[in-house]
C-alpha cells in the first residue's frame, strides 16, 4: 500500500518523514518523531490523552491520519513551555495538583489552551463542558478545574494569551 | 456481534482531491476498490479502527477550496453551507443562531471540542448515524442537499435523503457539496438533547423549527434523533401546532402527543435505554425544544399575543 512523504512542523521544528496511509498522527508524533506529549490512551477517540493543536485547533491525534496533517503545524504539550519555563497552564496544573497519575495531563493542558483562548474567563461549568473530550480516571476533575481557573487568572494578570505561546493559525 | 477493536486501521490507499471534479474522477478511477470519501474523519476513522468498515481507498476531500463556510442568512436569503464546514464553525455562526438556530444548537451538541473542530456537516449527514444530532436538525430546518456527480448537480430534501434503515440516497459516485437552509425572519428553533452517557451521541434529541406570525404558529417542523434508524418527523406535534397560538400552554399541549405514532418495539434499544424509555423521553424533550424556540421568538420582538415584546435577548 502507499507510503507518503510528509512534512510537519512540530513545536517549531520542521520534520520530514515517511508514513503509511494508515499511520495515525499520534503514532507519527510518538513513534517516528519522539514527541511524547500526546499519549495513547484509548485510540477510540474518547479519552483525549492524545490531544494536540493542529494548525491551532485542539484535535485528538489518534483520529487524524498523519498524511492528512501534511504541511501542518502541530503543537504538543512539550511545545507549550518557553524553554525550561513552564507555560502558565502547566504551572497551574502543577500548583493545583491538577493531575494524579499524569497520563491525561498533556491532553488536558492542550484542550485547556484552546478553551482559554476562546473564553479567557470561563466559569467552572464552562470549563467542565470544555473538558468533555478529555477523560481522567483518577482525580474527579476538581483539581483540574481549579487549575484551569487559576491559569485563566494568571494569564489575565500577566497579559499573556495562549494564542501567542501556542502559535498556529486560529482562523 | 460486537467486533474486537483493531486500533490501527487495516491497510488502504489514500489520495487527496484538489477539487470537486478531481474527487469525482478519483471515485471513478478507484471504483473497484471500495472508495470512501474522507472529510473530517471523525465518524469514518473510528469505524475503520474497530473494523466496522474497511475501504480500499480513501479519497480525502478536506482540502477542497470552496466547500467550507456559511453564506447567506441575511434579508431572507437562504443559507448555503459548504459540506466541509466544521461543527465548530456552525456552532459559532451568529447568522445561524439568529435565523436557523436549530442547526447551530445541534452542532454545539455534537461530541466535544476536539470532535467539533474536525467533524463536518457533510460527513455527519452522509454517515447518517441514527443517533447523530445534525440529521434531525437538517430535517427540522427543511434543508436541501446538493449532490454532485459527473452529470452535474441534483438536489434532494433532507426528508428524502435519509432512508428508514439508516442509509442515505447518496450514490456511490456522488459527492455532497452543499446544504441549503431556508431563512425567514420569523423562523426560530432549538435542539434539546439527552446525551448517551457512553457514546456522546443522542439517546434522544428533538430538533424544532417554528415560524410564528402575529402570535400564531404558521409552520412547525420537528424531527427526533436516537429513536429510530433515521430522523423521525413528529408530524402529530406539527399538526397540533400549526394554526395554534404560540403560548407555552399551547406548545406543551402539542408536545404531549410526541410519541403518539411511534411503537416502542420499533425504537432503538441498548443496555442504557430501552426503546420504551427513549419514546417516553420524546415528550419532555419536544417540550424543552419548543419552549426554547418560543423564548427565541419572544426575544425577536414577538410575544405570545402578537404584540411587540418589551424584553429582547441577544440570541
Short mmCIF file of C-alpha atoms in Angstrom, two decimals:
data_model
loop_
_atom_site.label_atom_id
_atom_site.label_comp_id
_atom_site.label_asym_id
_atom_site.label_seq_id
_atom_site.Cartn_x
_atom_site.Cartn_y
_atom_site.Cartn_z
CA UNK A 1 0.00 0.00 0.00
CA UNK A 2 1.05 3.59 -0.46
CA UNK A 3 3.66 5.44 1.54
CA UNK A 4 3.69 9.21 1.75
CA UNK A 5 6.48 11.70 2.25
CA UNK A 6 5.12 14.34 4.57
CA UNK A 7 6.35 17.44 6.35
CA UNK A 8 5.14 18.54 9.76
CA UNK A 9 6.21 21.49 11.86
CA UNK A 10 6.15 20.14 15.40
CA UNK A 11 6.69 22.53 18.30
CA UNK A 12 8.51 24.83 15.90
CA UNK A 13 10.78 22.17 14.36
CA UNK A 14 10.34 21.12 10.73
CA UNK A 15 10.16 17.34 10.45
CA UNK A 16 10.18 15.26 7.29
CA UNK A 17 9.09 11.65 7.44
CA UNK A 18 7.56 8.78 5.52
CA UNK A 19 4.26 7.36 6.71
CA UNK A 20 1.85 4.70 5.59
CA UNK A 21 -1.65 5.78 4.61
CA UNK A 22 -2.95 4.26 7.82
CA UNK A 23 -0.40 5.81 10.19
CA UNK A 24 -2.24 7.86 12.79
CA UNK A 25 -0.86 11.27 13.69
CA UNK A 26 -0.29 10.21 17.30
CA UNK A 27 1.94 7.33 16.17
CA UNK A 28 3.85 9.54 13.75
CA UNK A 29 4.50 12.02 16.56
CA UNK A 30 5.44 9.49 19.22
CA UNK A 31 6.95 6.52 17.42
CA UNK A 32 8.50 8.16 14.40
CA UNK A 33 9.49 11.55 15.76
CA UNK A 34 9.82 11.01 19.54
CA UNK A 35 7.38 13.67 20.75
CA UNK A 36 5.97 12.07 23.90
CA UNK A 37 3.43 14.76 24.81
CA UNK A 38 0.47 13.09 23.11
CA UNK A 39 -0.35 9.87 24.95
CA UNK A 40 -2.14 6.85 23.56
CA UNK A 41 -4.99 6.31 25.98
CA UNK A 42 -7.89 4.65 24.20
CA UNK A 43 -7.46 5.03 20.43
CA UNK A 44 -11.24 5.09 20.11
CA UNK A 45 -11.44 8.90 20.08
CA UNK A 46 -12.93 9.01 23.56
CA UNK A 47 -10.21 9.86 26.08
CA UNK A 48 -8.40 12.89 24.63
CA UNK A 49 -4.98 11.93 26.08
CA UNK A 50 -3.56 12.33 22.56
CA UNK A 51 -4.85 15.91 22.12
CA UNK A 52 -2.52 18.27 20.24
CA UNK A 53 -3.11 21.59 18.48
CA UNK A 54 -3.21 21.11 14.70
CA UNK A 55 -2.96 24.45 12.91
CA UNK A 56 -4.36 25.92 16.12
CA UNK A 57 -7.25 23.50 16.62
CA UNK A 58 -7.32 21.07 19.54
CA UNK A 59 -7.65 17.65 17.92
CA UNK A 60 -7.38 14.05 19.01
CA UNK A 61 -4.27 12.89 17.17
CA UNK A 62 -5.50 9.29 17.21
CA UNK A 63 -8.34 10.34 14.90
CA UNK A 64 -6.27 12.15 12.29
CA UNK A 65 -4.20 10.36 9.67
CA UNK A 66 -0.60 11.57 9.64
CA UNK A 67 -0.86 12.08 5.88
CA UNK A 68 -3.86 14.37 6.41
CA UNK A 69 -1.64 16.61 8.54
CA UNK A 70 0.98 17.02 5.79
CA UNK A 71 2.13 20.64 5.73
CA UNK A 72 0.52 21.47 9.06
CA UNK A 73 1.79 22.96 12.27
CA UNK A 74 1.47 20.78 15.35
CA UNK A 75 1.87 21.92 18.95
CA UNK A 76 2.23 19.30 21.66
CA UNK A 77 2.25 19.83 25.41
CA UNK A 78 6.05 19.71 25.18
CA UNK A 79 5.97 22.74 22.94
CA UNK A 80 3.92 24.92 25.25
CA UNK A 81 6.80 25.69 27.58
CA UNK A 82 9.20 28.52 26.81
CA UNK A 83 12.48 26.69 27.15
CA UNK A 84 12.59 25.50 30.74
CA UNK A 85 9.87 27.96 31.83
CA UNK A 86 6.55 26.19 32.05
CA UNK A 87 3.51 27.73 30.40
CA UNK A 88 1.10 29.28 32.94
CA UNK A 89 -1.37 26.46 32.25
CA UNK A 90 1.31 23.87 33.03
CA UNK A 91 2.34 25.76 36.17
CA UNK A 92 -1.28 25.91 37.34
CA UNK A 93 -1.75 22.16 36.86
CA UNK A 94 1.41 21.65 38.96
CA UNK A 95 0.44 24.07 41.72
CA UNK A 96 -3.20 22.99 41.98
CA UNK A 97 -2.27 19.32 41.77
CA UNK A 98 -4.42 19.06 38.67
CA UNK A 99 -3.05 15.63 37.99
CA UNK A 100 -2.62 12.37 39.78
CA UNK A 101 -1.08 9.70 37.59
CA UNK A 102 -0.49 12.42 35.00
CA UNK A 103 -1.36 10.33 31.98
CA UNK A 104 -4.23 12.51 30.80
CA UNK A 105 -2.42 15.75 31.68
CA UNK A 106 -0.81 16.64 28.33
CA UNK A 107 -4.16 16.30 26.60
CA UNK A 108 -5.91 18.27 29.33
CA UNK A 109 -3.35 21.06 29.03
CA UNK A 110 -3.72 21.25 25.25
CA UNK A 111 -7.52 21.34 25.42
CA UNK A 112 -7.31 23.98 28.17
CA UNK A 113 -5.10 26.11 25.93
CA UNK A 114 -7.82 26.34 23.27
CA UNK A 115 -10.56 26.64 25.88
CA UNK A 116 -8.89 29.71 27.42
CA UNK A 117 -8.25 31.21 24.01
CA UNK A 118 -11.94 31.01 23.15
CA UNK A 119 -13.07 32.11 26.62
CA UNK A 120 -10.40 33.79 28.77
CA UNK A 121 -12.68 33.90 31.83
CA UNK A 122 -14.69 30.68 31.89
CA UNK A 123 -16.85 29.68 34.86
CA UNK A 124 -16.50 26.19 36.30
CA UNK A 125 -19.41 24.90 34.24
CA UNK A 126 -17.82 26.15 31.03
CA UNK A 127 -14.52 24.51 31.99
CA UNK A 128 -16.26 21.20 32.66
CA UNK A 129 -18.15 21.41 29.37
CA UNK A 130 -14.93 22.28 27.56
CA UNK A 131 -13.19 19.24 29.02
CA UNK A 132 -15.86 16.83 27.79
CA UNK A 133 -13.47 15.27 25.31
CA UNK A 134 -10.79 14.54 27.91
CA UNK A 135 -11.13 11.64 30.32
CA UNK A 136 -9.29 11.46 33.66
CA UNK A 137 -9.60 8.29 35.66
CA UNK A 138 -8.02 9.50 38.92
CA UNK A 139 -8.82 13.00 40.08
CA UNK A 140 -12.54 13.50 39.80
CA UNK A 141 -11.67 16.64 37.85
CA UNK A 142 -11.92 19.01 40.86
CA UNK A 143 -8.26 19.97 40.83
CA UNK A 144 -8.15 20.05 37.06
CA UNK A 145 -10.98 22.59 37.02
CA UNK A 146 -9.17 24.51 39.81
CA UNK A 147 -6.01 24.50 37.71
CA UNK A 148 -7.73 25.90 34.62
CA UNK A 149 -9.44 28.60 36.72
CA UNK A 150 -6.07 29.53 38.19
CA UNK A 151 -4.45 29.50 34.75
CA UNK A 152 -7.16 31.85 33.46
CA UNK A 153 -6.45 34.27 36.33
CA UNK A 154 -2.69 34.03 35.84
CA UNK A 155 -2.95 34.60 32.10
CA UNK A 156 -5.23 37.61 32.61
CA UNK A 157 -2.88 39.05 35.21
CA UNK A 158 0.23 38.59 33.11
CA UNK A 159 -1.46 39.77 29.94
CA UNK A 160 -0.26 36.61 28.20
CA UNK A 161 -2.55 34.86 25.78
CA UNK A 162 -2.34 31.19 24.99
CA UNK A 163 -2.52 32.11 21.34
CA UNK A 164 0.83 33.90 21.41
CA UNK A 165 2.51 31.00 23.10
CA UNK A 166 0.91 28.18 21.14
CA UNK A 167 1.28 29.73 17.72
CA UNK A 168 -0.68 28.36 14.80
CA UNK A 169 -3.38 29.83 12.65
CA UNK A 170 -6.56 30.20 14.68
CA UNK A 171 -8.81 31.03 11.76
CA UNK B 1 -21.90 -9.44 17.27
CA UNK B 2 -19.57 -6.92 18.86
CA UNK B 3 -16.35 -6.56 16.90
CA UNK B 4 -12.99 -6.55 18.62
CA UNK B 5 -11.18 -3.22 18.37
CA UNK B 6 -8.26 -3.40 16.00
CA UNK B 7 -6.96 0.07 16.94
CA UNK B 8 -4.83 0.63 13.83
CA UNK B 9 -6.84 0.55 10.61
CA UNK B 10 -6.14 -2.19 8.07
CA UNK B 11 -4.12 -1.05 5.06
CA UNK B 12 -5.69 1.20 2.46
CA UNK B 13 -4.64 3.64 -0.23
CA UNK B 14 -5.05 7.36 0.29
CA UNK B 15 -5.44 10.12 -2.25
CA UNK B 16 -6.18 13.78 -1.77
CA UNK B 17 -8.63 15.51 -4.09
CA UNK B 18 -7.87 19.08 -5.11
CA UNK B 19 -11.34 19.91 -6.45
CA UNK B 20 -14.86 18.51 -6.67
CA UNK B 21 -14.13 17.39 -10.25
CA UNK B 22 -10.93 15.72 -9.06
CA UNK B 23 -12.80 13.90 -6.28
CA UNK B 24 -15.44 12.65 -8.72
CA UNK B 25 -12.71 11.42 -11.08
CA UNK B 26 -10.93 9.63 -8.21
CA UNK B 27 -14.20 7.94 -7.23
CA UNK B 28 -14.49 6.74 -10.83
CA UNK B 29 -10.85 5.63 -11.16
CA UNK B 30 -10.94 3.65 -7.90
CA UNK B 31 -14.46 2.32 -8.33
CA UNK B 32 -13.31 -1.29 -7.95
CA UNK B 33 -11.54 -0.69 -4.61
CA UNK B 34 -14.48 0.38 -2.45
CA UNK B 35 -13.50 4.05 -2.31
CA UNK B 36 -14.81 6.09 0.58
CA UNK B 37 -14.77 9.87 0.85
CA UNK B 38 -12.85 11.25 3.84
CA UNK B 39 -13.89 14.65 5.20
CA UNK B 40 -13.31 15.27 8.94
CA UNK B 41 -12.86 11.57 9.54
CA UNK B 42 -14.45 11.54 12.98
CA UNK B 43 -17.13 9.04 12.01
CA UNK B 44 -15.05 7.14 9.47
CA UNK B 45 -11.69 6.66 11.22
CA UNK B 46 -13.15 5.24 14.47
CA UNK B 47 -15.17 2.81 12.33
CA UNK B 48 -12.03 1.81 10.45
CA UNK B 49 -10.14 1.28 13.70
CA UNK B 50 -12.80 -1.03 15.06
CA UNK B 51 -13.17 -2.94 11.81
CA UNK B 52 -16.69 -1.69 11.17
CA UNK B 53 -15.61 -0.64 7.70
CA UNK B 54 -12.55 -1.37 5.56
CA UNK B 55 -12.36 0.82 2.47
CA UNK B 56 -9.71 0.01 -0.09
CA UNK B 57 -9.14 3.68 -0.87
CA UNK B 58 -9.80 6.89 1.00
CA UNK B 59 -10.40 9.96 -1.10
CA UNK B 60 -9.62 12.94 1.10
CA UNK B 61 -11.76 15.92 0.12
CA UNK B 62 -10.93 18.02 3.17
CA UNK B 63 -8.62 20.39 1.30
CA UNK B 64 -11.08 21.31 -1.45
CA UNK B 65 -11.48 25.07 -1.55
CA UNK B 66 -14.96 26.49 -1.65
CA UNK B 67 -16.73 23.71 0.26
CA UNK B 68 -16.28 25.43 3.60
CA UNK B 69 -18.24 28.11 5.40
CA UNK B 70 -21.69 29.56 5.99
CA UNK B 71 -23.04 32.06 3.47
CA UNK B 72 -26.34 33.90 3.20
CA UNK B 73 -28.81 34.27 6.01
CA UNK B 74 -29.38 38.00 5.67
CA UNK B 75 -32.52 39.61 4.21
CA UNK B 76 -34.30 36.28 3.95
CA UNK B 77 -31.56 34.94 1.66
CA UNK B 78 -31.26 31.15 2.13
CA UNK B 79 -28.19 29.77 3.84
CA UNK B 80 -25.61 28.00 1.75
CA UNK B 81 -23.40 25.81 3.93
CA UNK B 82 -20.36 24.11 2.44
CA UNK B 83 -20.28 20.39 3.15
CA UNK B 84 -16.84 20.70 4.78
CA UNK B 85 -17.95 23.28 7.31
CA UNK B 86 -17.00 22.05 10.76
CA UNK B 87 -19.40 21.68 13.67
CA UNK B 88 -17.33 24.32 15.50
CA UNK B 89 -17.93 26.83 12.69
CA UNK B 90 -21.68 26.10 12.64
CA UNK B 91 -21.87 26.46 16.42
CA UNK B 92 -20.07 29.82 16.24
CA UNK B 93 -22.13 31.29 13.38
CA UNK B 94 -24.07 34.34 14.60
CA UNK B 95 -26.18 34.29 11.41
CA UNK B 96 -27.24 30.69 12.03
CA UNK B 97 -28.05 31.39 15.68
CA UNK B 98 -30.22 34.26 14.53
CA UNK B 99 -32.09 32.66 11.63
CA UNK B 100 -31.61 28.88 11.83
CA UNK B 101 -30.72 28.21 15.47
CA UNK B 102 -31.78 24.58 15.32
CA UNK B 103 -28.71 23.84 13.21
CA UNK B 104 -26.29 25.90 15.31
CA UNK B 105 -27.59 24.38 18.53
CA UNK B 106 -27.40 20.82 17.19
CA UNK B 107 -23.81 21.46 16.06
CA UNK B 108 -22.97 22.79 19.52
CA UNK B 109 -24.23 19.50 20.95
CA UNK B 110 -22.02 17.30 18.76
CA UNK B 111 -19.35 15.31 20.62
CA UNK B 112 -16.77 17.52 22.27
CA UNK B 113 -14.45 20.42 21.47
CA UNK B 114 -11.94 18.29 19.60
CA UNK B 115 -14.61 16.46 17.60
CA UNK B 116 -16.35 19.72 16.68
CA UNK B 117 -13.03 21.13 15.46
CA UNK B 118 -12.63 18.36 12.87
CA UNK B 119 -16.07 16.88 12.18
CA UNK B 120 -18.00 18.32 9.23
CA UNK B 121 -21.69 18.75 8.50
CA UNK B 122 -21.35 16.90 5.19
CA UNK B 123 -19.56 13.96 6.73
CA UNK B 124 -22.08 13.81 9.54
CA UNK B 125 -25.09 13.82 7.21
CA UNK B 126 -23.60 11.24 4.86
CA UNK B 127 -22.61 8.98 7.75
CA UNK B 128 -26.27 9.22 8.86
CA UNK B 129 -25.69 7.76 12.29
CA UNK B 130 -29.19 7.24 13.73
CA UNK B 131 -28.17 8.99 16.96
CA UNK B 132 -26.27 11.88 15.37
CA UNK B 133 -27.55 15.38 16.05
CA UNK B 134 -27.31 17.08 12.65
CA UNK B 135 -29.52 14.79 10.53
CA UNK B 136 -32.57 15.57 12.71
CA UNK B 137 -31.65 19.26 12.72
CA UNK B 138 -31.33 19.25 8.91
CA UNK B 139 -34.77 17.68 8.59
CA UNK B 140 -36.31 20.17 11.03
CA UNK B 141 -34.62 23.05 9.21
CA UNK B 142 -36.09 21.79 5.91
CA UNK B 143 -32.60 21.52 4.42
CA UNK B 144 -31.92 20.73 0.79
CA UNK B 145 -28.77 18.79 -0.02
CA UNK B 146 -26.81 19.38 -3.22
CA UNK B 147 -25.24 16.20 -4.62
CA UNK B 148 -22.70 16.31 -7.45
CA UNK B 149 -21.70 13.67 -9.93
CA UNK B 150 -20.25 13.67 -13.45
CA UNK B 151 -23.60 14.67 -14.90
CA UNK B 152 -23.93 17.73 -12.70
CA UNK B 153 -25.92 18.53 -9.59
CA UNK B 154 -29.13 17.09 -8.22
CA UNK B 155 -30.86 18.22 -5.07
CA UNK B 156 -32.72 16.18 -2.52
CA UNK B 157 -34.55 17.28 0.61
CA UNK B 158 -33.19 16.11 3.96
CA UNK B 159 -36.55 14.40 4.47
CA UNK B 160 -35.89 12.21 1.44
CA UNK B 161 -32.12 11.89 1.87
CA UNK B 162 -32.28 9.63 4.93
CA UNK B 163 -33.66 6.14 4.34
CA UNK B 164 -35.64 4.41 7.06
CA UNK B 165 -32.95 1.78 7.55
CA UNK B 166 -30.10 4.16 8.29
CA UNK B 167 -28.98 4.52 4.68
CA UNK B 168 -28.93 7.63 2.51
CA UNK B 169 -29.80 8.33 -1.10
CA UNK B 170 -26.20 9.36 -1.90
CA UNK B 171 -24.92 7.38 -4.89
CA UNK B 172 -21.50 5.68 -4.96
CA UNK B 173 -20.17 8.21 -7.45
CA UNK B 174 -21.75 11.24 -5.82
CA UNK B 175 -20.38 13.90 -3.51
CA UNK B 176 -22.43 16.01 -1.10
CA UNK B 177 -21.21 19.55 -1.70
CA UNK B 178 -23.66 21.95 -0.11
CA UNK B 179 -26.50 22.17 2.40
CA UNK B 180 -29.14 24.83 1.73
CA UNK B 181 -31.37 26.08 4.52
CA UNK B 182 -34.39 28.35 4.04
CA UNK B 183 -34.21 31.54 6.05
CA UNK B 184 -37.12 33.51 7.36
CA UNK B 185 -37.12 36.39 9.79
CA UNK B 186 -39.97 34.74 11.64
CA UNK B 187 -38.44 31.28 11.92
CA UNK B 188 -36.87 30.20 15.18
CA UNK B 189 -35.84 26.88 16.53
CA UNK B 190 -33.96 24.83 19.05
CA UNK B 191 -32.40 21.43 19.69
CA UNK B 192 -32.85 19.63 23.01
CA UNK B 193 -30.79 16.53 23.66
CA UNK B 194 -30.49 13.75 26.21
CA UNK B 195 -26.91 12.64 25.72
CA UNK B 196 -25.98 8.97 25.77
CA UNK B 197 -23.56 8.74 28.69
CA UNK B 198 -21.16 6.39 26.91
CA UNK B 199 -21.16 7.49 23.30
CA UNK B 200 -21.91 11.22 23.45
CA UNK B 201 -24.48 10.72 20.71
CA UNK B 202 -28.18 11.31 21.40
CA UNK B 203 -30.30 8.94 23.41
CA UNK B 204 -33.00 11.25 22.19
CA UNK B 205 -32.65 14.62 20.54
CA UNK B 206 -35.54 16.77 19.37
CA UNK B 207 -34.97 19.39 16.69
CA UNK B 208 -37.58 22.11 16.23
CA UNK B 209 -38.07 24.79 13.61
CA UNK B 210 -41.00 27.08 14.31
CA UNK B 211 -42.43 30.02 12.38
CA UNK B 212 -44.56 32.41 14.39
CA UNK B 213 -46.50 35.27 12.81
CA UNK B 214 -48.68 37.62 14.83
CA UNK B 215 -48.61 35.24 17.77
CA UNK B 216 -49.77 32.24 15.73
CA UNK B 217 -47.67 29.24 14.72
CA UNK B 218 -47.80 29.20 10.92
CA UNK B 219 -45.24 26.49 10.31
CA UNK B 220 -43.69 23.79 12.50
CA UNK B 221 -41.18 21.05 11.77
CA UNK B 222 -39.97 18.64 14.43
CA UNK B 223 -37.57 15.73 13.98
CA UNK B 224 -36.11 13.37 16.56
CA UNK B 225 -32.76 11.61 16.59
CA UNK B 226 -31.88 8.49 18.55
CA UNK B 227 -35.26 6.79 18.50
CA UNK B 228 -35.17 5.11 15.08
CA UNK B 229 -32.69 4.30 12.30
CA UNK B 230 -33.28 7.69 10.70
CA UNK B 231 -34.63 11.07 11.85
CA UNK B 232 -38.31 10.75 12.78
CA UNK B 233 -40.70 13.57 11.92
CA UNK B 234 -43.08 14.26 14.81
CA UNK B 235 -45.95 15.08 12.49
CA UNK B 236 -48.63 14.74 15.16
CA UNK B 237 -47.00 17.57 17.11
CA UNK B 238 -46.53 19.62 13.94
CA UNK B 239 -50.21 19.28 13.04
CA UNK B 240 -51.28 20.27 16.54
CA UNK B 241 -49.06 23.34 16.44
CA UNK B 242 -49.90 24.87 13.09
CA UNK B 243 -52.67 27.41 13.49
CA UNK B 244 -52.44 27.41 17.28
CA UNK B 245 -51.44 30.33 19.45
CA UNK B 246 -47.75 30.42 20.24
CA UNK B 247 -48.11 30.17 24.01
CA UNK B 248 -46.26 27.99 26.47
CA UNK B 249 -49.51 26.24 27.26
CA UNK B 250 -50.21 25.53 23.61
CA UNK B 251 -46.73 24.22 22.91
CA UNK B 252 -46.76 21.97 25.98
CA UNK B 253 -50.13 20.54 24.96
CA UNK B 254 -48.85 19.82 21.46
CA UNK B 255 -45.71 18.14 22.83
CA UNK B 256 -47.86 15.71 24.81
CA UNK B 257 -48.52 13.85 21.57
CA UNK B 258 -44.85 13.49 20.64
CA UNK B 259 -44.80 9.72 21.00
CA UNK B 260 -48.28 9.13 19.58
CA UNK B 261 -47.32 7.47 16.31
CA UNK B 262 -44.27 5.53 17.47
CA UNK B 263 -44.25 1.93 18.58
CA UNK B 264 -41.70 1.22 21.34
CA UNK B 265 -40.93 -2.17 19.84
CA UNK B 266 -39.69 -0.41 16.68
CA UNK B 267 -37.45 2.01 18.57
CA UNK B 268 -33.70 1.75 19.06
CA UNK B 269 -32.68 0.00 22.24
CA UNK B 270 -29.43 -0.67 24.08
CA UNK B 271 -28.44 -1.53 27.68
CA UNK B 272 -28.54 2.17 28.59
CA UNK B 273 -32.02 2.93 27.32
CA UNK B 274 -34.86 0.75 26.07
CA UNK B 275 -36.99 1.75 23.13
CA UNK B 276 -39.84 2.41 25.54
CA UNK B 277 -37.70 4.82 27.58
CA UNK B 278 -36.46 6.66 24.50
CA UNK B 279 -40.00 7.20 23.29
CA UNK B 280 -41.01 8.28 26.79
CA UNK B 281 -38.31 10.98 26.55
CA UNK B 282 -39.78 12.46 23.38
CA UNK B 283 -42.45 14.48 25.15
CA UNK B 284 -40.25 16.32 27.66
CA UNK B 285 -37.51 16.95 25.09
CA UNK B 286 -40.02 18.15 22.49
CA UNK B 287 -41.43 20.48 25.13
CA UNK B 288 -37.96 21.77 26.03
CA UNK B 289 -37.05 22.43 22.41
CA UNK B 290 -40.39 24.14 21.75
CA UNK B 291 -40.04 26.26 24.89
CA UNK B 292 -36.58 27.43 23.87
CA UNK B 293 -37.82 28.16 20.35
CA UNK B 294 -40.69 30.20 21.81
CA UNK B 295 -38.27 32.12 24.03
CA UNK B 296 -36.25 32.97 20.95
CA UNK B 297 -39.40 34.10 19.18
CA UNK B 298 -40.18 36.45 22.01
CA UNK B 299 -36.56 37.57 22.03
CA UNK B 300 -37.02 38.61 18.43
CA UNK B 301 -39.78 41.08 19.23
CA UNK B 302 -42.85 38.87 19.19
CA UNK B 303 -44.99 37.98 22.14
CA UNK B 304 -47.40 35.17 22.57
CA UNK B 305 -50.28 37.52 21.84
CA UNK B 306 -48.63 39.06 18.82
CA UNK B 307 -47.82 42.45 20.32
CA UNK B 308 -44.31 43.84 20.47
CA UNK B 309 -42.27 42.42 23.32
CA UNK B 310 -40.54 44.75 25.75
CA UNK B 311 -37.74 42.38 26.55
CA UNK B 312 -35.26 41.33 23.93
CA UNK B 313 -32.32 38.99 24.18
CA UNK B 314 -29.12 38.73 22.22
CA UNK B 315 -29.72 35.27 20.95
#
